């Protein structure tokens, strides 16, 4: 774009110049809002490629999107157009960002389960760039457990999934499911295309998940930790430029992209993995739920019921090494963060842990509260330091991870 001032013509660089953005429009009534966003992206200097499903074309004309984007719109897996060689591949080839807006319940279900039966779902599988899903649908469809689980799967795989907005929808219902406001969508795009690198040059170690302490070859002592919070913290740190090591107990989560994962089973294995790497780290976060005790000895064979006198079994337990306390005592320059999962006296127990373990921050959460904590995709915590307590309300763990990192960096900058 050129701007003329006082007879002098200067080149004005647009915010999204040199960015290629693919916009996939699925068959929801919010497709008309996607048209406005395509226009915005094009005006900001981006090269915009639009892909539309057959359902989307019932709401918005491809001709309109062609005019708004300046590009031929991809509508068919088998388009007979020389400029679109293998449409679902060429549509995302070289893209810096792929936005699915609106992302219907059907399209997110396809993406979560690897179905590629139309040009848009096939393009999602073929894309190697970041993908942003922008959900919009009826509130009951949005709240359905299948949709919620599919969104959780997508987030766990490293995709970006916005929260739907609340308000009145085309079907007449009022609730959560509306297409997000344009300002929210623009902020999300900016954060993905121009990520913060405020952890660049930092070496970060995070522990996540439970540990398992063997009783016999088939039984163990463990806890309800899913590892979701630790994995979200690792993914957030990596996206902000850190070199991240994730020491993980047994979980079912996919490894965050670009993160070095060290798998462990027992507390002793986690202790050794962390201690051997501690000296080189700048920041360490102990998000794992480490078992406090283990069986004094593991039975070589499965313990049979008849071997237990009067249908009872006594286990001799011994204490596991206290990883956080060991790190606190050995700390030189590291910033040390611990977690406190409590069911009572949350702040008092967290502050006691902060002092006893010589940590710099404790992330405290009440796991007795419904809808947050173990297994949940959301959490509410209080960040406890020597000088303050920062309460963070219930939110998605991916969002919470960013808030925790913001708080850590604010302390490091002082």
Short mmCIF file of C-alpha atoms in Angstrom, two decimals:
data_model
loop_
_atom_site.label_atom_id
_atom_site.label_comp_id
_atom_site.label_asym_id
_atom_site.label_seq_id
_atom_site.Cartn_x
_atom_site.Cartn_y
_atom_site.Cartn_z
CA UNK A 1 0.00 0.00 0.00
CA UNK A 2 1.29 3.47 -0.90
CA UNK A 3 0.49 6.66 0.99
CA UNK A 4 1.05 10.16 -0.43
CA UNK A 5 1.96 12.99 1.98
CA UNK A 6 3.18 16.44 0.87
CA UNK A 7 3.79 15.11 -2.65
CA UNK A 8 6.02 12.37 -1.23
CA UNK A 9 4.93 8.79 -1.82
CA UNK A 10 5.95 6.32 0.85
CA UNK A 11 5.41 2.58 1.12
CA UNK A 12 3.24 1.66 4.11
CA UNK A 13 3.68 -1.92 5.28
CA UNK A 14 0.38 -3.55 6.17
CA UNK A 15 0.17 -5.45 9.49
CA UNK A 16 -0.41 -8.83 7.80
CA UNK A 17 1.74 -8.28 4.73
CA UNK A 18 3.73 -11.40 3.78
CA UNK A 19 1.27 -13.60 5.70
CA UNK A 20 -0.75 -16.31 3.98
CA UNK A 21 -3.94 -17.17 5.83
CA UNK A 22 -6.38 -19.89 4.85
CA UNK A 23 -9.95 -19.48 6.06
CA UNK A 24 -12.14 -22.58 6.13
CA UNK A 25 -15.86 -21.86 6.30
CA UNK A 26 -18.12 -24.67 7.51
CA UNK A 27 -21.89 -24.91 7.14
CA UNK A 28 -23.24 -22.74 9.92
CA UNK A 29 -25.30 -19.56 9.82
CA UNK A 30 -22.32 -17.66 11.24
CA UNK A 31 -20.67 -18.11 7.83
CA UNK A 32 -21.79 -14.59 6.97
CA UNK A 33 -19.59 -13.28 9.79
CA UNK A 34 -16.62 -15.14 8.34
CA UNK A 35 -17.08 -13.16 5.13
CA UNK A 36 -16.55 -9.93 7.04
CA UNK A 37 -13.42 -11.35 8.67
CA UNK A 38 -12.01 -12.47 5.31
CA UNK A 39 -12.43 -8.90 4.12
CA UNK A 40 -10.59 -7.59 7.19
CA UNK A 41 -7.66 -9.99 6.69
CA UNK A 42 -7.35 -9.01 3.02
CA UNK A 43 -7.44 -5.30 3.88
CA UNK A 44 -4.63 -5.89 6.41
CA UNK A 45 -2.40 -7.15 3.61
CA UNK A 46 -2.75 -10.91 4.03
CA UNK A 47 -2.99 -13.32 1.14
CA UNK A 48 -6.28 -15.03 1.95
CA UNK A 49 -7.33 -18.40 0.56
CA UNK A 50 -10.91 -19.44 1.32
CA UNK A 51 -12.12 -23.04 1.49
CA UNK A 52 -15.88 -23.64 1.75
CA UNK A 53 -17.96 -26.72 2.45
CA UNK A 54 -21.16 -27.42 0.52
CA UNK A 55 -23.12 -26.42 3.61
CA UNK A 56 -21.32 -23.08 3.86
CA UNK A 57 -22.31 -22.29 0.29
CA UNK A 58 -25.97 -22.50 1.34
CA UNK A 59 -25.38 -19.46 3.55
CA UNK A 60 -22.74 -17.44 1.65
CA UNK A 61 -21.90 -17.30 -2.03
CA UNK A 62 -18.39 -18.33 -3.14
CA UNK A 63 -18.56 -15.38 -5.53
CA UNK A 64 -18.78 -13.01 -2.56
CA UNK A 65 -15.77 -14.63 -0.89
CA UNK A 66 -13.88 -14.48 -4.19
CA UNK A 67 -14.50 -10.74 -4.33
CA UNK A 68 -13.53 -10.20 -0.68
CA UNK A 69 -10.36 -12.31 -0.78
CA UNK A 70 -9.16 -11.70 -4.32
CA UNK A 71 -8.55 -15.45 -4.68
CA UNK A 72 -10.39 -18.32 -6.32
CA UNK A 73 -12.47 -19.99 -3.62
CA UNK A 74 -11.95 -23.73 -3.10
CA UNK A 75 -15.26 -25.56 -2.88
CA UNK A 76 -14.59 -29.03 -4.24
CA UNK A 77 -12.08 -31.82 -3.60
CA UNK A 78 -12.06 -32.53 -7.33
CA UNK A 79 -12.15 -29.03 -8.80
CA UNK A 80 -11.18 -28.92 -12.45
CA UNK A 81 -9.06 -25.80 -12.14
CA UNK A 82 -5.41 -25.76 -13.17
CA UNK A 83 -4.65 -23.09 -10.54
CA UNK A 84 -5.84 -25.43 -7.79
CA UNK A 85 -3.69 -28.52 -8.17
CA UNK A 86 -5.02 -30.97 -5.56
CA UNK A 87 -7.27 -28.36 -3.88
CA UNK A 88 -7.15 -29.62 -0.28
CA UNK A 89 -3.33 -29.59 -0.46
CA UNK A 90 -2.76 -26.36 -2.38
CA UNK A 91 -5.28 -24.56 -0.19
CA UNK A 92 -3.07 -24.86 2.89
CA UNK A 93 0.35 -25.18 1.28
CA UNK A 94 2.65 -22.50 2.67
CA UNK A 95 -0.04 -21.05 4.95
CA UNK A 96 1.03 -19.25 8.11
CA UNK A 97 -2.35 -19.86 9.76
CA UNK A 98 -5.49 -21.89 9.02
CA UNK A 99 -8.69 -20.50 10.57
CA UNK A 100 -11.86 -22.61 10.69
CA UNK A 101 -14.65 -20.05 11.09
CA UNK A 102 -17.30 -20.95 11.85
CA UNK A 103 -16.15 -24.29 13.24
CA UNK A 104 -19.37 -26.31 13.46
CA UNK A 105 -19.86 -29.24 15.82
CA UNK A 106 -19.68 -31.53 12.79
CA UNK A 107 -16.41 -30.10 11.50
CA UNK A 108 -14.72 -30.26 14.90
CA UNK A 109 -15.89 -33.86 15.30
CA UNK A 110 -14.34 -34.70 11.93
CA UNK A 111 -11.08 -32.97 12.86
CA UNK A 112 -10.92 -34.67 16.26
CA UNK A 113 -11.36 -38.12 14.75
CA UNK A 114 -9.36 -37.76 11.53
CA UNK A 115 -12.29 -37.85 9.10
CA UNK A 116 -11.56 -36.26 5.72
CA UNK A 117 -14.70 -36.65 3.60
CA UNK A 118 -14.86 -33.16 2.12
CA UNK A 119 -12.40 -30.54 0.96
CA UNK A 120 -12.27 -28.64 4.27
CA UNK A 121 -11.84 -31.65 6.59
CA UNK A 122 -9.19 -33.03 4.22
CA UNK A 123 -7.36 -29.70 4.27
CA UNK A 124 -7.31 -29.78 8.08
CA UNK A 125 -5.49 -33.12 7.97
CA UNK A 126 -3.09 -31.85 5.31
CA UNK A 127 -2.21 -28.58 7.06
CA UNK A 128 1.15 -28.23 8.80
CA UNK A 129 0.61 -24.67 10.04
CA UNK A 130 -1.15 -23.58 13.25
CA UNK A 131 -4.92 -24.13 13.12
CA UNK A 132 -7.48 -21.96 14.91
CA UNK A 133 -11.03 -23.27 15.41
CA UNK A 134 -13.73 -20.65 15.98
CA UNK A 135 -16.79 -22.55 17.29
CA UNK A 136 -20.30 -21.29 16.55
CA UNK A 137 -23.49 -23.34 16.95
CA UNK A 138 -26.68 -23.78 18.94
CA UNK A 139 -26.04 -23.64 22.70
CA UNK A 140 -27.22 -27.20 23.30
CA UNK A 141 -24.95 -28.51 20.56
CA UNK A 142 -22.07 -26.55 22.06
CA UNK A 143 -22.70 -27.83 25.57
CA UNK A 144 -23.17 -31.44 24.45
CA UNK A 145 -20.52 -33.68 26.00
CA UNK A 146 -19.48 -34.96 22.56
CA UNK A 147 -18.68 -31.43 21.36
CA UNK A 148 -16.88 -30.57 24.58
CA UNK A 149 -14.78 -33.74 24.38
CA UNK A 150 -13.95 -33.09 20.73
CA UNK A 151 -12.78 -29.57 21.57
CA UNK A 152 -10.67 -30.99 24.40
CA UNK A 153 -9.07 -33.47 21.99
CA UNK A 154 -8.22 -30.69 19.56
CA UNK A 155 -6.66 -28.58 22.30
CA UNK A 156 -4.63 -31.51 23.59
CA UNK A 157 -3.22 -31.99 20.10
CA UNK A 158 -1.97 -28.43 20.05
CA UNK A 159 -4.73 -26.80 18.01
CA UNK A 160 -6.09 -23.42 19.08
CA UNK A 161 -9.80 -23.47 19.98
CA UNK A 162 -11.58 -20.27 20.95
CA UNK A 163 -14.42 -20.21 23.45
CA UNK A 164 -17.80 -19.44 21.92
CA UNK A 165 -19.46 -16.19 22.96
CA UNK A 166 -22.72 -15.89 24.90
CA UNK A 167 -25.89 -14.18 23.71
CA UNK A 168 -28.96 -14.56 21.52
CA UNK A 169 -28.55 -16.88 18.56
CA UNK A 170 -30.35 -17.25 15.25
CA UNK A 171 -32.37 -20.20 16.59
CA UNK A 172 -33.88 -17.93 19.25
CA UNK A 173 -32.07 -19.44 22.24
CA UNK A 174 -29.86 -17.43 24.55
CA UNK A 175 -26.64 -18.98 25.80
CA UNK A 176 -23.10 -19.94 24.84
CA UNK A 177 -22.48 -20.75 21.20
CA UNK A 178 -22.30 -17.45 19.34
CA UNK A 179 -19.50 -16.57 16.94
CA UNK A 180 -16.93 -14.56 18.98
CA UNK A 181 -16.69 -10.81 18.64
CA UNK A 182 -14.33 -9.66 15.90
CA UNK A 183 -11.96 -8.09 18.44
CA UNK A 184 -11.51 -11.46 20.19
CA UNK A 185 -10.83 -13.19 16.90
CA UNK A 186 -8.34 -10.53 15.82
CA UNK A 187 -6.46 -10.84 19.13
CA UNK A 188 -6.27 -14.62 18.73
CA UNK A 189 -4.90 -14.32 15.20
CA UNK A 190 -2.33 -11.76 16.31
CA UNK A 191 -1.21 -13.95 19.23
CA UNK A 192 -0.67 -16.93 16.93
CA UNK A 193 1.04 -15.08 14.08
CA UNK A 194 3.13 -12.83 16.33
CA UNK A 195 3.69 -14.91 19.50
CA UNK A 196 5.41 -13.49 22.52
CA UNK A 197 8.97 -14.66 22.95
CA UNK A 198 9.42 -13.45 26.52
CA UNK A 199 10.84 -16.85 27.57
CA UNK A 200 13.41 -16.96 24.78
CA UNK A 201 16.78 -18.09 26.12
CA UNK A 202 15.25 -19.64 29.25
CA UNK A 203 15.59 -23.29 30.14
CA UNK A 204 12.43 -24.59 31.76
CA UNK A 205 11.70 -27.90 33.45
CA UNK A 206 8.13 -28.94 34.29
CA UNK A 207 6.88 -32.08 36.01
CA UNK A 208 3.40 -33.36 35.19
CA UNK A 209 0.99 -36.18 35.84
CA UNK A 210 0.87 -38.78 38.61
CA UNK A 211 3.47 -41.27 39.75
CA UNK A 212 2.77 -44.97 40.28
CA UNK A 213 4.21 -46.86 43.21
CA UNK A 214 4.16 -50.61 42.66
CA UNK A 215 2.67 -53.02 45.21
CA UNK A 216 3.06 -56.14 43.08
CA UNK A 217 3.41 -56.76 39.31
CA UNK A 218 -0.22 -55.76 38.64
CA UNK A 219 -1.12 -53.22 41.34
CA UNK A 220 0.10 -49.78 42.29
CA UNK A 221 -0.62 -46.72 44.43
CA UNK A 222 -1.39 -43.57 42.46
CA UNK A 223 -3.70 -40.54 42.29
CA UNK A 224 -6.15 -38.77 39.99
CA UNK A 225 -3.74 -36.39 38.24
CA UNK A 226 -4.35 -36.22 34.47
CA UNK A 227 -1.26 -34.14 33.67
CA UNK A 228 -3.33 -31.57 31.74
CA UNK A 229 -2.11 -28.55 33.72
CA UNK A 230 1.57 -29.48 33.44
CA UNK A 231 1.24 -30.19 29.73
CA UNK A 232 -0.53 -26.86 29.18
CA UNK A 233 2.29 -25.06 31.01
CA UNK A 234 4.88 -26.84 28.87
CA UNK A 235 3.11 -25.99 25.62
CA UNK A 236 2.73 -22.34 26.65
CA UNK A 237 6.40 -22.04 27.64
CA UNK A 238 7.52 -23.54 24.33
CA UNK A 239 5.31 -21.17 22.32
CA UNK A 240 6.87 -18.26 24.22
CA UNK A 241 10.38 -19.29 23.23
CA UNK A 242 11.65 -21.41 26.11
CA UNK A 243 13.66 -24.60 25.82
CA UNK A 244 11.34 -26.95 27.67
CA UNK A 245 11.89 -30.32 29.34
CA UNK A 246 8.74 -32.11 30.54
CA UNK A 247 9.26 -34.89 33.06
CA UNK A 248 5.99 -36.76 32.85
CA UNK A 249 4.38 -39.51 34.83
CA UNK A 250 2.06 -41.94 33.01
CA UNK A 251 -0.67 -39.97 31.20
CA UNK A 252 -2.67 -40.34 27.99
CA UNK A 253 -1.86 -36.89 26.60
CA UNK A 254 0.04 -36.26 23.37
CA UNK A 255 3.46 -34.68 23.78
CA UNK A 256 3.44 -30.90 23.19
CA UNK A 257 5.18 -29.99 19.96
CA UNK A 258 8.81 -28.98 20.40
CA UNK A 259 9.00 -30.13 24.03
CA UNK A 260 11.52 -32.73 25.23
CA UNK A 261 9.49 -35.31 27.18
CA UNK A 262 11.16 -37.55 29.76
CA UNK A 263 8.72 -40.35 30.70
CA UNK A 264 8.88 -41.74 34.23
CA UNK A 265 6.71 -44.02 36.34
CA UNK A 266 7.69 -43.79 40.00
CA UNK A 267 8.48 -40.90 42.32
CA UNK A 268 12.07 -42.09 42.57
CA UNK A 269 12.41 -42.03 38.77
CA UNK A 270 10.95 -38.52 38.66
CA UNK A 271 13.29 -37.44 41.46
CA UNK A 272 16.36 -38.67 39.56
CA UNK A 273 15.20 -37.19 36.24
CA UNK A 274 14.62 -33.76 37.78
CA UNK A 275 17.73 -33.64 39.97
CA UNK A 276 20.03 -34.63 37.12
CA UNK A 277 18.81 -31.65 35.06
CA UNK A 278 18.19 -29.06 37.79
CA UNK A 279 21.51 -27.23 37.72
CA UNK A 280 21.11 -26.06 34.11
CA UNK A 281 17.52 -24.84 34.50
CA UNK A 282 16.30 -21.28 34.93
CA UNK A 283 12.71 -22.04 35.93
CA UNK A 284 11.29 -25.24 37.40
CA UNK A 285 7.58 -25.92 37.91
CA UNK A 286 6.54 -28.95 39.92
CA UNK A 287 3.01 -29.55 38.61
CA UNK A 288 3.15 -33.34 39.06
CA UNK A 289 1.15 -35.06 41.77
CA UNK A 290 3.95 -37.09 43.26
CA UNK A 291 3.03 -39.97 45.59
CA UNK A 292 4.20 -39.21 49.12
CA UNK A 293 4.65 -42.89 49.97
CA UNK A 294 5.58 -46.17 48.29
CA UNK A 295 5.45 -49.79 49.37
CA UNK A 296 8.50 -50.72 51.41
CA UNK A 297 9.01 -53.68 49.13
CA UNK A 298 7.31 -54.83 45.95
CA UNK A 299 5.97 -58.38 45.91
CA UNK A 300 7.60 -60.42 43.16
CA UNK A 301 4.33 -62.15 42.32
CA UNK A 302 0.72 -61.00 42.36
CA UNK A 303 -0.63 -60.98 45.91
CA UNK A 304 -3.49 -63.47 46.12
CA UNK A 305 -6.60 -62.76 48.16
CA UNK A 306 -6.23 -65.93 50.23
CA UNK A 307 -2.75 -64.81 51.25
CA UNK A 308 -4.27 -61.92 53.17
CA UNK A 309 -5.34 -63.06 56.64
CA UNK A 310 -9.04 -62.50 57.42
CA UNK A 311 -9.57 -60.71 54.09
CA UNK A 312 -7.32 -57.81 55.07
CA UNK A 313 -3.99 -56.71 53.70
CA UNK A 314 -1.41 -54.59 55.44
CA UNK A 315 1.09 -52.57 53.45
CA UNK A 316 4.25 -51.15 54.96
CA UNK A 317 4.77 -47.76 53.37
CA UNK A 318 7.90 -45.61 53.37
CA UNK A 319 8.25 -41.98 52.37
CA UNK A 320 9.27 -41.05 48.85
CA UNK A 321 11.91 -38.37 48.34
CA UNK A 322 10.40 -34.88 48.54
CA UNK A 323 11.29 -33.46 45.13
CA UNK A 324 10.17 -29.89 45.74
CA UNK A 325 11.92 -29.61 49.09
CA UNK A 326 15.13 -31.03 47.65
CA UNK A 327 15.00 -28.48 44.84
CA UNK A 328 14.31 -25.66 47.29
CA UNK A 329 17.31 -26.56 49.43
CA UNK A 330 19.58 -26.92 46.38
CA UNK A 331 18.35 -23.74 44.69
CA UNK A 332 20.99 -21.29 43.49
CA UNK A 333 19.52 -19.07 40.79
CA UNK A 334 16.45 -21.08 39.73
CA UNK A 335 12.91 -19.73 40.09
CA UNK A 336 11.00 -22.56 41.75
CA UNK A 337 7.24 -23.05 41.51
CA UNK A 338 5.29 -25.76 43.29
CA UNK A 339 1.67 -26.88 43.17
CA UNK A 340 -0.60 -27.50 46.15
CA UNK A 341 -3.74 -29.55 45.52
CA UNK A 342 -5.80 -29.12 48.67
CA UNK A 343 -9.26 -30.03 49.96
CA UNK A 344 -9.28 -27.66 52.96
CA UNK A 345 -7.48 -24.61 54.35
CA UNK A 346 -6.23 -23.81 50.86
CA UNK A 347 -4.25 -20.63 51.47
CA UNK A 348 -2.86 -21.61 54.86
CA UNK A 349 -1.58 -24.92 53.52
CA UNK A 350 -0.18 -23.25 50.41
CA UNK A 351 1.68 -20.61 52.41
CA UNK A 352 3.09 -23.26 54.73
CA UNK A 353 4.30 -25.20 51.71
CA UNK A 354 5.88 -22.07 50.23
CA UNK A 355 7.98 -21.63 53.38
CA UNK A 356 8.75 -25.28 54.13
CA UNK A 357 9.85 -26.09 50.58
CA UNK A 358 11.72 -22.80 50.04
CA UNK A 359 9.76 -22.22 46.83
CA UNK A 360 9.28 -18.88 45.10
CA UNK A 361 5.63 -19.47 44.21
CA UNK A 362 2.92 -22.00 45.03
CA UNK A 363 0.00 -22.56 42.67
CA UNK A 364 -2.82 -23.61 45.00
CA UNK A 365 -6.09 -25.16 43.92
CA UNK A 366 -9.02 -26.68 45.77
CA UNK A 367 -9.56 -30.07 44.11
CA UNK A 368 -12.74 -30.66 46.09
CA UNK A 369 -14.57 -28.06 44.00
CA UNK A 370 -16.71 -29.50 41.15
CA UNK A 371 -15.74 -28.75 37.58
CA UNK A 372 -12.09 -27.91 38.21
CA UNK A 373 -8.91 -29.76 39.05
CA UNK A 374 -8.26 -33.41 38.27
CA UNK A 375 -9.46 -34.62 34.83
CA UNK A 376 -11.15 -31.29 34.11
CA UNK A 377 -10.12 -29.02 31.25
CA UNK A 378 -10.57 -26.02 33.56
CA UNK A 379 -9.04 -24.93 36.83
CA UNK A 380 -9.16 -22.07 39.33
CA UNK A 381 -6.06 -21.30 41.37
CA UNK A 382 -4.44 -18.84 43.74
CA UNK A 383 -0.81 -17.90 43.15
CA UNK A 384 0.91 -17.53 46.51
CA UNK A 385 4.26 -15.77 46.87
CA UNK A 386 6.10 -14.21 49.80
CA UNK A 387 4.39 -10.86 49.21
CA UNK A 388 0.99 -11.52 47.64
CA UNK A 389 -1.86 -13.84 46.75
CA UNK A 390 -3.25 -13.64 43.22
CA UNK A 391 -6.60 -15.32 42.65
CA UNK A 392 -7.34 -16.60 39.16
CA UNK A 393 -10.95 -17.69 38.52
CA UNK A 394 -12.01 -20.84 36.68
CA UNK A 395 -10.77 -20.88 33.10
CA UNK A 396 -9.45 -23.31 30.49
CA UNK A 397 -6.11 -24.77 31.55
CA UNK A 398 -4.44 -23.52 28.35
CA UNK A 399 -5.51 -19.97 29.22
CA UNK A 400 -4.56 -20.45 32.86
CA UNK A 401 -1.11 -21.62 31.84
CA UNK A 402 -0.50 -18.29 30.09
CA UNK A 403 -1.67 -16.39 33.20
CA UNK A 404 0.70 -18.37 35.40
CA UNK A 405 3.61 -17.65 33.07
CA UNK A 406 2.68 -13.95 33.06
CA UNK A 407 2.86 -13.95 36.87
CA UNK A 408 6.20 -15.77 36.92
CA UNK A 409 7.75 -13.39 34.42
CA UNK A 410 6.42 -10.39 36.35
CA UNK A 411 8.32 -11.66 39.40
CA UNK A 412 11.49 -12.32 37.41
CA UNK A 413 11.44 -8.81 35.97
CA UNK A 414 11.46 -7.20 39.43
#
